[in-house]
Tab-separated table of C-alpha atoms in Angstrom:
chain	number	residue	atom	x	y	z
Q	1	UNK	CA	-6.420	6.149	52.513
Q	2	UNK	CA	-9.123	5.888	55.343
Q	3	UNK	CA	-11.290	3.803	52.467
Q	4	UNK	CA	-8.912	1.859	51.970
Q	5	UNK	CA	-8.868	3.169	48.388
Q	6	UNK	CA	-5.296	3.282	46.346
Q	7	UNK	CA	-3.666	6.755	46.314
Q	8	UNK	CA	-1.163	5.720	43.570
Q	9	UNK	CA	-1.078	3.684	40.571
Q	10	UNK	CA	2.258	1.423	40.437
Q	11	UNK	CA	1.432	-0.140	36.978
Q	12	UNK	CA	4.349	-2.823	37.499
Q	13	UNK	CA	3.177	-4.161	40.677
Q	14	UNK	CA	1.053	-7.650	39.617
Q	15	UNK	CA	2.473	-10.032	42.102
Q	16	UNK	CA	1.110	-10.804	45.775
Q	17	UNK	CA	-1.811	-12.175	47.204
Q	18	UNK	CA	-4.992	-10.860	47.092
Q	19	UNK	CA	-4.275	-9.559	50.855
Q	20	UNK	CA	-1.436	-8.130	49.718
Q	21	UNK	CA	-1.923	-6.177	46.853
Q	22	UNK	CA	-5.507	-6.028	46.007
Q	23	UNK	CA	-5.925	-2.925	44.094
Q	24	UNK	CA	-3.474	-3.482	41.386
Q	25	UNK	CA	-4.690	-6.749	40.781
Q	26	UNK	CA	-8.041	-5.796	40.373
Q	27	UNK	CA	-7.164	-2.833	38.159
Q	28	UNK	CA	-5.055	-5.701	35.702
Q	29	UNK	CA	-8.235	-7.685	36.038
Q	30	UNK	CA	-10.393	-4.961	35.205
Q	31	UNK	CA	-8.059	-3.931	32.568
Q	32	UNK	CA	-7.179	-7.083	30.565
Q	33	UNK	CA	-10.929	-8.567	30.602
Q	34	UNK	CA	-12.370	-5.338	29.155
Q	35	UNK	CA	-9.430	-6.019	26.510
Q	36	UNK	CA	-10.703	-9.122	25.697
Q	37	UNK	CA	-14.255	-8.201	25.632
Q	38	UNK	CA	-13.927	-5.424	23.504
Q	39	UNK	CA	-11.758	-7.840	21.229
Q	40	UNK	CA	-14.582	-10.130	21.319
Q	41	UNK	CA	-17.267	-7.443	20.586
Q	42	UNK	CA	-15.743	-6.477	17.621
Q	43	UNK	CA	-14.458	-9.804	16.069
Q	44	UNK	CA	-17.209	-10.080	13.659
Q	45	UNK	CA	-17.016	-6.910	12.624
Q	46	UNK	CA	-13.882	-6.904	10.340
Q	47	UNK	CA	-14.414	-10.157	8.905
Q	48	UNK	CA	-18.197	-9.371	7.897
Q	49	UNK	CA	-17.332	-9.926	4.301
Q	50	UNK	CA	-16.053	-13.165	5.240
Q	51	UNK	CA	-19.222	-14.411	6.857
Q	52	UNK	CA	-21.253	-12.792	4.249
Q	53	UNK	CA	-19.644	-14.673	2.054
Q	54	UNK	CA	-20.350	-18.011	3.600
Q	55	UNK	CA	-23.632	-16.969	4.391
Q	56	UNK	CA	-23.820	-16.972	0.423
Q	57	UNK	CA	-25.544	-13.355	0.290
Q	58	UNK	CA	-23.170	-11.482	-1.328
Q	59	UNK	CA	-24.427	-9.208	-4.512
Q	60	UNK	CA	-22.535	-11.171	-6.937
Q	61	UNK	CA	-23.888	-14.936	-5.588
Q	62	UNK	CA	-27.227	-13.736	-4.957
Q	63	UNK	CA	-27.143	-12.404	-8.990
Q	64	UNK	CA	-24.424	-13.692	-10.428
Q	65	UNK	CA	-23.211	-10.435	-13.008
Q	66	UNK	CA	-22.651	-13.186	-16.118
Q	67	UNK	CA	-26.987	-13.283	-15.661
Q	68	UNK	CA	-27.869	-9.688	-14.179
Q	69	UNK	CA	-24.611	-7.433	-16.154
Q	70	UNK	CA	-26.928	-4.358	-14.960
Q	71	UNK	CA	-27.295	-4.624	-11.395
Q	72	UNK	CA	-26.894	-0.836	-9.819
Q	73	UNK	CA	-24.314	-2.548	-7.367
Q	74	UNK	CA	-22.413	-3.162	-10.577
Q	75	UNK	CA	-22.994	-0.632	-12.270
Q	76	UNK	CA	-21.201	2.051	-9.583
Q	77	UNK	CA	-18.710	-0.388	-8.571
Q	78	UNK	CA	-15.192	0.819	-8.565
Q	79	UNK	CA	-12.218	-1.272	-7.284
Q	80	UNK	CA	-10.488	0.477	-4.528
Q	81	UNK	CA	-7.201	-1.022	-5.194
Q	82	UNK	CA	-7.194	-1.369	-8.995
Q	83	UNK	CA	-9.655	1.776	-9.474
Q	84	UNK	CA	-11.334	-0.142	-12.179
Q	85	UNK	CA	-14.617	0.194	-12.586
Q	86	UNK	CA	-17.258	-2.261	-13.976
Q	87	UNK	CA	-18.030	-0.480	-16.777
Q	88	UNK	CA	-15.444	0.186	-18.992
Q	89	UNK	CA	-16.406	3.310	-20.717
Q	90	UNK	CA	-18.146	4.528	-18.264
Q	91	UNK	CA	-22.021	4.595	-16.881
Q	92	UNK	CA	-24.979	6.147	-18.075
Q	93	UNK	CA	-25.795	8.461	-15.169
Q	94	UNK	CA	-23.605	9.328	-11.830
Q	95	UNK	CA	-26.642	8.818	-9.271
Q	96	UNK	CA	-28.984	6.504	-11.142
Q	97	UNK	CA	-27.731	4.170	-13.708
Q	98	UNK	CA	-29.628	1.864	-15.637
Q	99	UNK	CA	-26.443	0.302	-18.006
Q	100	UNK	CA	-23.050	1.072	-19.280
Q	101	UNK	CA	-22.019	3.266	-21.813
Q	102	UNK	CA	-21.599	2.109	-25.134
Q	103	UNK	CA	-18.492	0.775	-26.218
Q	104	UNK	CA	-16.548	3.206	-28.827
Q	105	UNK	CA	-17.357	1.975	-32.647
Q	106	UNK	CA	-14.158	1.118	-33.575
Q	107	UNK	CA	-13.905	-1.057	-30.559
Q	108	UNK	CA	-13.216	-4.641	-31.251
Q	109	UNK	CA	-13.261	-8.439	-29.383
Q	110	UNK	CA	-12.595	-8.072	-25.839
Q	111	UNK	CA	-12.934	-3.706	-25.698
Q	112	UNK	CA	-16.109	-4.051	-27.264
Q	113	UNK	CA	-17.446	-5.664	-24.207
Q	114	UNK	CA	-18.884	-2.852	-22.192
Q	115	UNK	CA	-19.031	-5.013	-18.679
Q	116	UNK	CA	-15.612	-6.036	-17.216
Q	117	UNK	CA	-17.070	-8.776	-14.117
Q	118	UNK	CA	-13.438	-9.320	-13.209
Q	119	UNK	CA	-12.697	-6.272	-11.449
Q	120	UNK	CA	-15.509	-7.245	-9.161
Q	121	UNK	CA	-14.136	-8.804	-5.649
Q	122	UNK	CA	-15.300	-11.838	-4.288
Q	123	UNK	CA	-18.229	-10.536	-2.348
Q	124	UNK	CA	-19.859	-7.470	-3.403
Q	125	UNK	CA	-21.311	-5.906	-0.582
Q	126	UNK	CA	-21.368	-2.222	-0.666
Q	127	UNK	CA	-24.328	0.158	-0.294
Q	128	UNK	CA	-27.855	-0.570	-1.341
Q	129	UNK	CA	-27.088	-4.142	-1.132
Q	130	UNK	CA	-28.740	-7.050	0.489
Q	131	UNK	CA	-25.699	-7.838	1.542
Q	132	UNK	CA	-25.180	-4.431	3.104
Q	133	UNK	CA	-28.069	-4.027	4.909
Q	134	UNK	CA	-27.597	-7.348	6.743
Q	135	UNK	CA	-24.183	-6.006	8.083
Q	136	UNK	CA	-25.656	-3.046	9.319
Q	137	UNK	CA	-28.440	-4.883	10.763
Q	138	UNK	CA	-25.877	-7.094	12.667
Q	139	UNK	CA	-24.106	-4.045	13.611
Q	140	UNK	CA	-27.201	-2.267	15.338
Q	141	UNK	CA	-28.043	-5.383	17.028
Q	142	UNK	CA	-24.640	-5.494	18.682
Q	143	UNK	CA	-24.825	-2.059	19.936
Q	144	UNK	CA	-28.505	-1.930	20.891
Q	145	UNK	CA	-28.335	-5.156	23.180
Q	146	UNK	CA	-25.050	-3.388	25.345
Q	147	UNK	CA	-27.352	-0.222	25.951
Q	148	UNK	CA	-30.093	-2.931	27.767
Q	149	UNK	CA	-27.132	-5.091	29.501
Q	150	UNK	CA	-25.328	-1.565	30.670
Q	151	UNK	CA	-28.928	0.015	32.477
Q	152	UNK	CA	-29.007	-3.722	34.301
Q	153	UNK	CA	-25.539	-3.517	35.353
Q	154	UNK	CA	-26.107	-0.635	38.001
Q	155	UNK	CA	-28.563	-3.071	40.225
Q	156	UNK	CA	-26.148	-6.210	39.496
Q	157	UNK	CA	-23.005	-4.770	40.429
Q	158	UNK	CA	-24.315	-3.498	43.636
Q	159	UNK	CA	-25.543	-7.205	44.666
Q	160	UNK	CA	-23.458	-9.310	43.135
Q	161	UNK	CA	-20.239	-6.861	42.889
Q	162	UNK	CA	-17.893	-6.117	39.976
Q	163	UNK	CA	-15.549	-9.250	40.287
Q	164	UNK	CA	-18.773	-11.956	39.767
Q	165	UNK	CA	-20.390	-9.575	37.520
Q	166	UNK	CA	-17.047	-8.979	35.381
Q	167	UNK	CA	-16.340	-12.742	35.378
Q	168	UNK	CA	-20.134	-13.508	33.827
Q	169	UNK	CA	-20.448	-10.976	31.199
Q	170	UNK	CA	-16.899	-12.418	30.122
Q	171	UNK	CA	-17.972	-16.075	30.584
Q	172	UNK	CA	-21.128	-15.298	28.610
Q	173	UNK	CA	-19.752	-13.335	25.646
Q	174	UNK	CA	-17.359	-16.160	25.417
Q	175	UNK	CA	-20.302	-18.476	24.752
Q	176	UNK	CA	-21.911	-16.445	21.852
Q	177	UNK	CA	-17.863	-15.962	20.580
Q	178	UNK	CA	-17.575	-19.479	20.160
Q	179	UNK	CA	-21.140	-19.552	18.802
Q	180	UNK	CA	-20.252	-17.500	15.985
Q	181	UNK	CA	-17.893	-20.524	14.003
Q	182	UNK	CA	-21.828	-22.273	13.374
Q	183	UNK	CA	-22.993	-18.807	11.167
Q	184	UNK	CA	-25.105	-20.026	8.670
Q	185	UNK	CA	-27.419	-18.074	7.707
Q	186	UNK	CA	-28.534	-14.075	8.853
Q	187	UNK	CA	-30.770	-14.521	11.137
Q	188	UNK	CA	-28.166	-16.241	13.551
Q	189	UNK	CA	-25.747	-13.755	12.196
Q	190	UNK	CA	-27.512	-11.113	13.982
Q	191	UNK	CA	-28.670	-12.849	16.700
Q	192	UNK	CA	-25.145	-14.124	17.578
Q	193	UNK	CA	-24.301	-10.475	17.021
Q	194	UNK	CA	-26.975	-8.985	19.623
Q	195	UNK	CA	-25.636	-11.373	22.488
Q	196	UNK	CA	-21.883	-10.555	21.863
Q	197	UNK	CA	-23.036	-7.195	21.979
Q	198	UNK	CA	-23.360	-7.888	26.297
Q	199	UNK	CA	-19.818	-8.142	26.547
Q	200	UNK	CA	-19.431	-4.766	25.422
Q	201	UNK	CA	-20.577	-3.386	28.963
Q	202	UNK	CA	-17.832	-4.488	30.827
Q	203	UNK	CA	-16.559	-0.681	30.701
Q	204	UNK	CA	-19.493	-0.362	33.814
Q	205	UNK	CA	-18.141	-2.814	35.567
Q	206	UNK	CA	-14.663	-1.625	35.198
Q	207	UNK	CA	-15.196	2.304	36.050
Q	208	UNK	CA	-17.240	0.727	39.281
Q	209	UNK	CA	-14.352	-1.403	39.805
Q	210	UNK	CA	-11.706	0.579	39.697
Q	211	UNK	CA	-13.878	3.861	41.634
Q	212	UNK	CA	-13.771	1.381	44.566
Q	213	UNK	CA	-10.200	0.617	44.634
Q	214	UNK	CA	-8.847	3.784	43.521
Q	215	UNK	CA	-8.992	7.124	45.141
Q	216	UNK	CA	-10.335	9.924	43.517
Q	217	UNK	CA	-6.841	11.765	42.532
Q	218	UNK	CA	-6.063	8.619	40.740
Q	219	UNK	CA	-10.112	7.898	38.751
Q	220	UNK	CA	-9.734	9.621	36.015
């Protein structure tokens, strides 16, 4: 149009110069870095048992159940996929337990044992949890250092433009992305967390991007 703003949105047109079709490629560009940001964002996210695990703070390294059989992590643990819980007959109380029930007293050798530590997986990490609350501390640090990065992105995409600003929130998330092999401990578990977290306001740049290629009947 007179803006020289896209009135249509050919999806399959990705070849030509920048001269010759500049608004497609920029959409692609838009499109497939805020992919890869997003895939980047949220990386650590499914794999937090993983790293927890490494990080050695799981419930069942920290106090190993053979030593503390009546941690409350234990005692309301219930294996999704088996359904078996960690105490065999069942615990004392539903909110609060303090131990297992009593085995029956006929019960003999291995079903007299009250605890059954195999059931447990190989990080316990659920809720109430050291473990836990480490996870969700990562998680809060991802999303509260995008809310900073996406209120500086207004003044930085008006002097620097979205292309250069695209390219360094991608170049920088790829730093901390790469950073996040040398987890060690929690503290650089969340801190590794906050920075990825920048990559997760690419979705400014892009909706700045594309409003300046695009005309309005195709912005949606």
């Amino acid at each position: 149009n007179e803006n020289n703003k896209s009135t249509e949105l050919p999806l399959l047109r990705i070849g030509g110069t920048v001269e010759q079709n500049p608004h497609m490629r920029a959409f692609w560009a838009s499109t497939v870095s805020f992919f890869l940001a997003f895939l980047g964002w949220f990386a650590l996210a499914p794999l937090g048992l993983d790293v927890a695990a490494s990080m050695e703070i799981c419930e069942n390294q920290l106090y190993p159940p053979e030593k503390y059989p009546t941690r409350v992590a234990y005692l309301k643990y219930k294996n999704l996929k088996t359904e078996e819980t960690y105490c065999k007959y069942g615990k004392n109380d539903a909110d609060a337990p303090t131990d297992c029930n009593l085995a029956p007293p006929d019960a003999t050798g291995e079903d007299a044992e009250i605890y059954d530590p195999s059931v447990l997986t190989a990080c316990v990490c659920t809720g109430g949890t050291h473990c836990k609350n480490t996870l969700a501390d990562a998680g809060v640090a991802s999303v509260a250092s995008t809310i900073f990065v996406r209120v500086a992105l207004g003044t930085l995409l008006e002097r620097f433009g979205p292309s250069n600003v695209q390219a360094g929130l991608m170049t920088f998330g790829a730093i901390w992305v790469a950073a996040a092999s040398l987890i060690n401990a929690e503290w650089n578990f969340i801190l590794i967390r906050f920075f990825i977290g920048g990559a997760g306001a690419t979705f400014v740049t892009n909706q700045f991007w594309c409003s300046l290629m695009f005309a309005p009947n195709i912005v949606g």
